[in-house]
Short mmCIF file of C-alpha atoms in Angstrom, two decimals:
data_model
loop_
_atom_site.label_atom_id
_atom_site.label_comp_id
_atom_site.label_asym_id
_atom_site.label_seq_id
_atom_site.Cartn_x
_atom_site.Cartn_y
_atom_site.Cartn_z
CA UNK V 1 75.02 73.34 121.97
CA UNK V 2 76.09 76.94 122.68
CA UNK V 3 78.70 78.47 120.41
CA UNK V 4 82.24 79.57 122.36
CA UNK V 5 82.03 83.39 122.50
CA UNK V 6 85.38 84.72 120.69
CA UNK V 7 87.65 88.17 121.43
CA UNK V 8 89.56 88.95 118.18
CA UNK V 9 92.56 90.64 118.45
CA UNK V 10 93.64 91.78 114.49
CA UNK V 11 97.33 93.04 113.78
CA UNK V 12 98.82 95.59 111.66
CA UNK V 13 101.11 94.61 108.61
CA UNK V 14 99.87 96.66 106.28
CA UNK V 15 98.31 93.77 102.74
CA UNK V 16 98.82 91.35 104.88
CA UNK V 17 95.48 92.10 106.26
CA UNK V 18 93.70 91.06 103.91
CA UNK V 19 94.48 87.26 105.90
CA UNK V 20 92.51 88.74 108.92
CA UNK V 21 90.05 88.31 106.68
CA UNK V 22 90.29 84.73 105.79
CA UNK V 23 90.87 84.13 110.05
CA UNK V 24 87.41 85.74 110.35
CA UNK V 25 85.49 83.61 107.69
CA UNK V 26 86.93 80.38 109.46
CA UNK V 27 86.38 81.40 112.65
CA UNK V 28 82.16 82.00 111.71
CA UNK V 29 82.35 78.79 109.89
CA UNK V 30 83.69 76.45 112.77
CA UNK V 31 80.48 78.20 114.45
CA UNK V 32 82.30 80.44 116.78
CA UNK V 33 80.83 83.78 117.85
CA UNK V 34 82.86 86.99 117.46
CA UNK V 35 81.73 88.92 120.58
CA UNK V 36 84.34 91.56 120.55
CA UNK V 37 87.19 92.78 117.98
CA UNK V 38 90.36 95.36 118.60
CA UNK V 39 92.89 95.71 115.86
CA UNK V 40 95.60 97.59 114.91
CA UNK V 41 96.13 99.55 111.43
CA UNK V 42 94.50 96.76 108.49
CA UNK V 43 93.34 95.01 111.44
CA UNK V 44 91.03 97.94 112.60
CA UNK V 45 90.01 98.02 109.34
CA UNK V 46 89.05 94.31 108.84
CA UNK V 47 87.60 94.18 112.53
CA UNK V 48 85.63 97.26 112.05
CA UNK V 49 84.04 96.69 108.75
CA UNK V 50 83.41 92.95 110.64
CA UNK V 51 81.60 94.70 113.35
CA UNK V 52 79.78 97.24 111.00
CA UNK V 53 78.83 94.09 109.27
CA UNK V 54 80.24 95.23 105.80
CA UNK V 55 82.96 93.09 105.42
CA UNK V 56 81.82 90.97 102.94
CA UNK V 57 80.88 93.97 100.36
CA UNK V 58 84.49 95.22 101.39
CA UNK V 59 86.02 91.73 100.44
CA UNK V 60 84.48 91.33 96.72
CA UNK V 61 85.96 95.24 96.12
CA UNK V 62 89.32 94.06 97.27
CA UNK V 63 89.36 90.95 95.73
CA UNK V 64 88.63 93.02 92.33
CA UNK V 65 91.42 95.34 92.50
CA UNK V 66 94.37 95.17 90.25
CA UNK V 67 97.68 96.21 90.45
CA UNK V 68 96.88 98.98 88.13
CA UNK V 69 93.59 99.57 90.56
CA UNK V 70 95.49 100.01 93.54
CA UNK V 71 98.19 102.55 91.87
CA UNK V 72 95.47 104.45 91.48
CA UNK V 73 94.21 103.94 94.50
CA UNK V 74 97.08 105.11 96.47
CA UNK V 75 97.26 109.03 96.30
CA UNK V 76 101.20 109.00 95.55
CA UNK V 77 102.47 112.82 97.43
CA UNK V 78 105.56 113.99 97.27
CA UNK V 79 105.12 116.76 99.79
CA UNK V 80 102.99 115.23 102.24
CA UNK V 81 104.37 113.53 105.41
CA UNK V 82 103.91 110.00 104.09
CA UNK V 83 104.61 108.46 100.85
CA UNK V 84 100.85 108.18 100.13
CA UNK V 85 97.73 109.57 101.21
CA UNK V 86 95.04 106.94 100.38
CA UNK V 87 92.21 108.72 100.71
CA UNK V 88 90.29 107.17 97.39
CA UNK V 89 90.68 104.02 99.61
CA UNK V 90 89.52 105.62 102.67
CA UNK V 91 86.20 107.31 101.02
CA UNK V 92 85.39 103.54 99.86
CA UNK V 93 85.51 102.71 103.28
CA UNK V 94 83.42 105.77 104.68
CA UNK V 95 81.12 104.77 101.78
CA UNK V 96 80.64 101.22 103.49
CA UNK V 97 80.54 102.34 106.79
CA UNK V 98 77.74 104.91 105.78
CA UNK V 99 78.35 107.46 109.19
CA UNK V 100 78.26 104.42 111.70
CA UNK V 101 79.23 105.35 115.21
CA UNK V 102 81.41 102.23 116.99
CA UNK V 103 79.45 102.52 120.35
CA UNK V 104 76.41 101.29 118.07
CA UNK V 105 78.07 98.96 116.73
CA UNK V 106 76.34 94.99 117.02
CA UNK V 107 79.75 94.15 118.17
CA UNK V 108 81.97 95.89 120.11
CA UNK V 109 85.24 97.18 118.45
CA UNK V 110 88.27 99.14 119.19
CA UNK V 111 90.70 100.56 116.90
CA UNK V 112 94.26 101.19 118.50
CA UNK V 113 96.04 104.07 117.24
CA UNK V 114 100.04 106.01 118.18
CA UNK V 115 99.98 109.37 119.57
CA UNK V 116 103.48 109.98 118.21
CA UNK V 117 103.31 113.70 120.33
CA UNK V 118 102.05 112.42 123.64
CA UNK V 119 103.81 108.93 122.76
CA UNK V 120 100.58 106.75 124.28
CA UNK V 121 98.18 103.96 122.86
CA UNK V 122 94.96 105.70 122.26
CA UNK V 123 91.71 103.45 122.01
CA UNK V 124 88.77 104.46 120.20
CA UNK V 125 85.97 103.12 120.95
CA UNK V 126 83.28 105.34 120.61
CA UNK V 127 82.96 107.89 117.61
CA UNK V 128 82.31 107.54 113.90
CA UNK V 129 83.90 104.52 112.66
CA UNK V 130 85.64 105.70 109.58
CA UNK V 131 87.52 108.36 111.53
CA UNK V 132 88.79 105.69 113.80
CA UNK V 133 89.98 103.45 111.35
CA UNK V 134 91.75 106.22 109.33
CA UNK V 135 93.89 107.46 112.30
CA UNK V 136 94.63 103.62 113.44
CA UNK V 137 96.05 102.70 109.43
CA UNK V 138 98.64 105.90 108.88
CA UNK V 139 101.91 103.79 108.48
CA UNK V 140 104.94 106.42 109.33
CA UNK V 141 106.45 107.44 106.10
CA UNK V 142 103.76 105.46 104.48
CA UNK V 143 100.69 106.89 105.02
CA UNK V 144 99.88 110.51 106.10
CA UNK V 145 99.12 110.52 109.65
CA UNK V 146 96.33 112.68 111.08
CA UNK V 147 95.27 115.26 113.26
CA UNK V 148 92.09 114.68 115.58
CA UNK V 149 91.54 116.34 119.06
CA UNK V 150 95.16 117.75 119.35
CA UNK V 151 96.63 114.31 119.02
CA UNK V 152 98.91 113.33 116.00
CA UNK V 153 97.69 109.97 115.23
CA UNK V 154 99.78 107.51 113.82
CA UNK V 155 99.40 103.38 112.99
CA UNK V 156 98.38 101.47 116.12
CA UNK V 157 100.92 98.63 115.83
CA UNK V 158 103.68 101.25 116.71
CA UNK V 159 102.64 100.39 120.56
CA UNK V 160 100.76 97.18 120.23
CA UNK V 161 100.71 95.32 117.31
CA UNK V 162 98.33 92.43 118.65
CA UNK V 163 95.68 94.58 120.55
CA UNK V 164 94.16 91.64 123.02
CA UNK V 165 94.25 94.13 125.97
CA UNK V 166 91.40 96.10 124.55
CA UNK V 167 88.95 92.86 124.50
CA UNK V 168 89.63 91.98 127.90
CA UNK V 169 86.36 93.98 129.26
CA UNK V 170 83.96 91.63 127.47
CA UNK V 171 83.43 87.84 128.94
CA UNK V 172 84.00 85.34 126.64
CA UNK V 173 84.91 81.57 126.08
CA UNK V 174 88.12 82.18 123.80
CA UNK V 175 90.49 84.46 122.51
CA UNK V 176 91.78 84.52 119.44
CA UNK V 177 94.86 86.80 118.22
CA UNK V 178 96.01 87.58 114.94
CA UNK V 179 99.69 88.86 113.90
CA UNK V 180 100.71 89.18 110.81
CA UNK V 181 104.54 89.29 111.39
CA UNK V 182 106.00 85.94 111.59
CA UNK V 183 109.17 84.94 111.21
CA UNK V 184 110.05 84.32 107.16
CA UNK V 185 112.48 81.92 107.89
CA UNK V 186 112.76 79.06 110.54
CA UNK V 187 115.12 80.30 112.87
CA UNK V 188 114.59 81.66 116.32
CA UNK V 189 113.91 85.66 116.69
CA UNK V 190 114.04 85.35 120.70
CA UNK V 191 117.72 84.96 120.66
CA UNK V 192 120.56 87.67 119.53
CA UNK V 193 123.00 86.38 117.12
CA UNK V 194 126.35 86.69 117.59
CA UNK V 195 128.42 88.55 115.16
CA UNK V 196 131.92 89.49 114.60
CA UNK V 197 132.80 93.09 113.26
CA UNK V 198 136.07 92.38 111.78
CA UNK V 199 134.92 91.45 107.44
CA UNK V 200 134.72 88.29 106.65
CA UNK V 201 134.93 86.31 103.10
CA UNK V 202 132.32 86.21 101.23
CA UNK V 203 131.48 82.67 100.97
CA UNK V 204 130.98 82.64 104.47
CA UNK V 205 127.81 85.41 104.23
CA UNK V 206 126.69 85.67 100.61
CA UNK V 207 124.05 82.39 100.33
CA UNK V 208 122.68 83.85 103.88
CA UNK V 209 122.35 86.93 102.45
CA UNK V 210 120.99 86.37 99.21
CA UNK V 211 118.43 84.08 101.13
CA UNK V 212 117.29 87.13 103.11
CA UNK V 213 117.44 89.66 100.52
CA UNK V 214 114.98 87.21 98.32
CA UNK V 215 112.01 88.04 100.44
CA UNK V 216 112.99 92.01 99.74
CA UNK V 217 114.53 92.35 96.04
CA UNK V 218 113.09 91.32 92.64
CA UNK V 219 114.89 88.66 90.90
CA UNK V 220 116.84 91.58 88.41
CA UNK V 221 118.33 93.25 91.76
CA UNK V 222 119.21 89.59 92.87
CA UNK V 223 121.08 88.77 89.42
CA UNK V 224 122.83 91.94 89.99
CA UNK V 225 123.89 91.33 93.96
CA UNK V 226 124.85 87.98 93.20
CA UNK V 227 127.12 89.52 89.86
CA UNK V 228 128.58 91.55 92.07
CA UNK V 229 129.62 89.55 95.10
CA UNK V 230 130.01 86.03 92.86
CA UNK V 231 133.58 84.99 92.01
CA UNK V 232 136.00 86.79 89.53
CA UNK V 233 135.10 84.07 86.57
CA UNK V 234 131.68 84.57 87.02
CA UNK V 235 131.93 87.79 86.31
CA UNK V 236 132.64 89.41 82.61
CA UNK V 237 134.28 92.37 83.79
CA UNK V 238 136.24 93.11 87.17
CA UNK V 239 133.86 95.78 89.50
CA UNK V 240 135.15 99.01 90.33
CA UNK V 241 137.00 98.67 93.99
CA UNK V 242 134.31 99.53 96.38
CA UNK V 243 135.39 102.37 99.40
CA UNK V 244 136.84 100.94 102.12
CA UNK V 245 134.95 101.63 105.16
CA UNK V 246 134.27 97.86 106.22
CA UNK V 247 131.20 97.65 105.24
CA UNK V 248 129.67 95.78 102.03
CA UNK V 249 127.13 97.63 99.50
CA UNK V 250 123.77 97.96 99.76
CA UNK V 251 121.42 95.52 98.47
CA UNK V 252 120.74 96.93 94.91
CA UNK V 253 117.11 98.58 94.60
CA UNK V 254 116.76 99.29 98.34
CA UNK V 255 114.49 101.92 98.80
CA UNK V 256 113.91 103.92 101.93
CA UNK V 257 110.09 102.50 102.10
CA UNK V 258 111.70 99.46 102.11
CA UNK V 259 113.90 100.29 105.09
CA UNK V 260 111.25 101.67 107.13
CA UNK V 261 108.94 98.70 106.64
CA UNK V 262 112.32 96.43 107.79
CA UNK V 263 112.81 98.97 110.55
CA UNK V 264 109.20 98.76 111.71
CA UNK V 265 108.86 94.95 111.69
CA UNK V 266 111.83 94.41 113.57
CA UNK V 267 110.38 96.35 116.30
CA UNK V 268 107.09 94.82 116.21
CA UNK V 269 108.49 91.49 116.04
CA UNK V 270 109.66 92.32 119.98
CA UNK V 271 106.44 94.43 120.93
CA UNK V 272 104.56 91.31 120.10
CA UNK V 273 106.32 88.72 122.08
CA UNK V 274 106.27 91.33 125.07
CA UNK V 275 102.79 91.89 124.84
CA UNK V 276 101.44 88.67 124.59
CA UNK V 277 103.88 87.53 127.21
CA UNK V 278 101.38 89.24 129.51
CA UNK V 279 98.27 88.36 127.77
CA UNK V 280 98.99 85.23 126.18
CA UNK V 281 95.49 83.86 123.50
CA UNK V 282 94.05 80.74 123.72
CA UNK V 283 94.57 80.84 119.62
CA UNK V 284 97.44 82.41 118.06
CA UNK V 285 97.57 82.52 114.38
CA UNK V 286 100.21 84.15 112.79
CA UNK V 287 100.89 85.22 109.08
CA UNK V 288 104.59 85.34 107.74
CA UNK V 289 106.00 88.72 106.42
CA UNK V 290 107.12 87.43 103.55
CA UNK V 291 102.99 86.51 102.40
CA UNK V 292 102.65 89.26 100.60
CA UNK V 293 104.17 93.01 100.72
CA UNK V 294 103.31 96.16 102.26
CA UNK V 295 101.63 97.47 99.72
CA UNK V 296 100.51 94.96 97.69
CA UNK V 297 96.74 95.54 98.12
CA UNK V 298 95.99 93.68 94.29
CA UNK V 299 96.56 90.15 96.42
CA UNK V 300 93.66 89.87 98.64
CA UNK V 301 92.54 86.42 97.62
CA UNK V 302 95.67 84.40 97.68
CA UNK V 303 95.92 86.70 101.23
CA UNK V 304 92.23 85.99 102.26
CA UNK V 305 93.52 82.25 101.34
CA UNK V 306 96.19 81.63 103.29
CA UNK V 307 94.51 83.45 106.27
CA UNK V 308 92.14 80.47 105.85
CA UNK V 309 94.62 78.05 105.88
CA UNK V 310 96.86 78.83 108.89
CA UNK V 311 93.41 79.99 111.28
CA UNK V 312 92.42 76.16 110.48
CA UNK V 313 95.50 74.94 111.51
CA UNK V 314 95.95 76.77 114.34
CA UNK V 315 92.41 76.00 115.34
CA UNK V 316 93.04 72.36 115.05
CA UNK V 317 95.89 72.57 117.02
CA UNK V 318 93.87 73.96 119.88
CA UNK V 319 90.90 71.52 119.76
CA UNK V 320 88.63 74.23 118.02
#
């Protein structure tokens, strides 16, 4: 029996990657054949190391890394147009990819990338590898975007965050796309909410908000919010009056990485159901936001993991 030719289309959402790879291990194991792969920021990088045929050498370094390993890892600037430059990660990648060019590639790939001057998709998909991947993973504010041809390069999933469109040139059987923003909670993202902008009391807001601000805040910041906003007897002594502009304070330990990577989300969260309005998969598999965070490149099992779990799921669903 002939295996059911694949297209792959890989996400961006930054650790949360690492799934992609657990979608790709199913995927081989159910004895279905990858016959082309796009992806956006991590997912260029999964999908291209897949097509280089290094991804398994890349997987047992990332499953080794520590927290400690990937603070080291990082390239923390503080002058630099992004909070981090990451190029020891980067080098480890170009050490993998040893020079390959994509066009001779077994399998053909595209990385999606943002020109944030021109404001247009770009597709590479011919050209060393490495450099493809590098301008495809620079998260604004995140990591430093780059400079190649003229164009200042940015993360792909700033104009499609599920690249299927790229795959569409080669025939196959099945596609299969990836996104690694799902909703953290149950409720609907398709519909507005309806809010009021006159303040309200707090018991009406604060469990909703302390729900939300659990998949942001460590547990110390939580003590504190909920200290803050619980009852006078809970509290040992009275707050200082807040200003009175209408507005409640901010979460405590908000950073502003932390508001761009809200800020971001919320924006893919709509480019993905518009895209894939148009180009719906025959698989869709898609990872929460709250799996693991930005950043957290020390988690790439329990990531690879759960990528496992929900691509078999999904895959059942479908008959695959």
């Amino acid at each position: 029996m002939t295996s059911k030719r694949v297209a792959l289309a890989l996400g961006s959402g930054g650790a949360r990657g690492y799934a992609h790879i657990g979608v790709i291990q199913v995927l081989e194991e159910r004895g279905l054949e990858i016959v082309t792969v796009a992806g956006s920021s991590m997912g260029a990088l999964v999908g291209g190391l897949h097509a280089a045929g290094r991804l398994p050498e890349y997987t047992e370094w990332a499953s080794s890394l520590t927290q400690l390993d990937v603070l080291r890892l990082l390239d923390v600037s503080l002058s630099a147009p992004g909070a981090i430059r990451a190029e020891k990660i980067f080098a480890r990648v170009s050490e993998l990819v040893a020079g390959a060019l994509i066009e001779d590639l077994p399998i053909p790939f595209t990385a999606v990338a943002t020109d944030l001057l021109a404001r247009k998709e770009v597709w590479f998909q011919r050209g060393p590898l490495d450099v493809a991947i590098r301008a495809s993973v620079a998260i604004p504010s995140v990591i430093t975007p780059v400079v190649l041809n003229g164009r200042l390069l940015a993360d792909g999933g700033l104009m499609d965050p599920v690249p299927l469109a790229p795959t569409a040139a080669v025939p196959c059987d099945l596609t299969v796309a990836v996104s690694l923003n799902g909703d953290r909670g149950a409720s609907s993202a398709d519909s507005p909410v309806q809010e009021s902008a006159e303040e309200r009391p707090v018991e009406e807001w604060l469990d909703r908000f302390r729900r939300s601000a659990a998949q942001l805040l460590d547990r110390e910041s939580l003590r504190s919010l909920a200290a803050r906003f619980g009852s006078r007897s809970d509290r040992e002594e009275p707050e200082p009056p807040l200003p009175d502009d209408g507005f409640e304070p901010l979460p405590p330990g908000l950073r502003k990485l932390d508001v761009m990577n809200l800020s971001i989300e919320a924006m893919q969260s709509v480019l993905i159901r518009y895209r894939l309005a148009g180009l719906p998969p025959d698989v869709m598999v898609t990872v929460p936001k709250d799996a693991c965070r930005t950043l957290d490149f020390h988690r790439a099992t329990p990531t690879i993991e759960l990528g496992r779990t929900l691509t078999a799921e999904a895959l059942d669903r479908a008959g695959y």
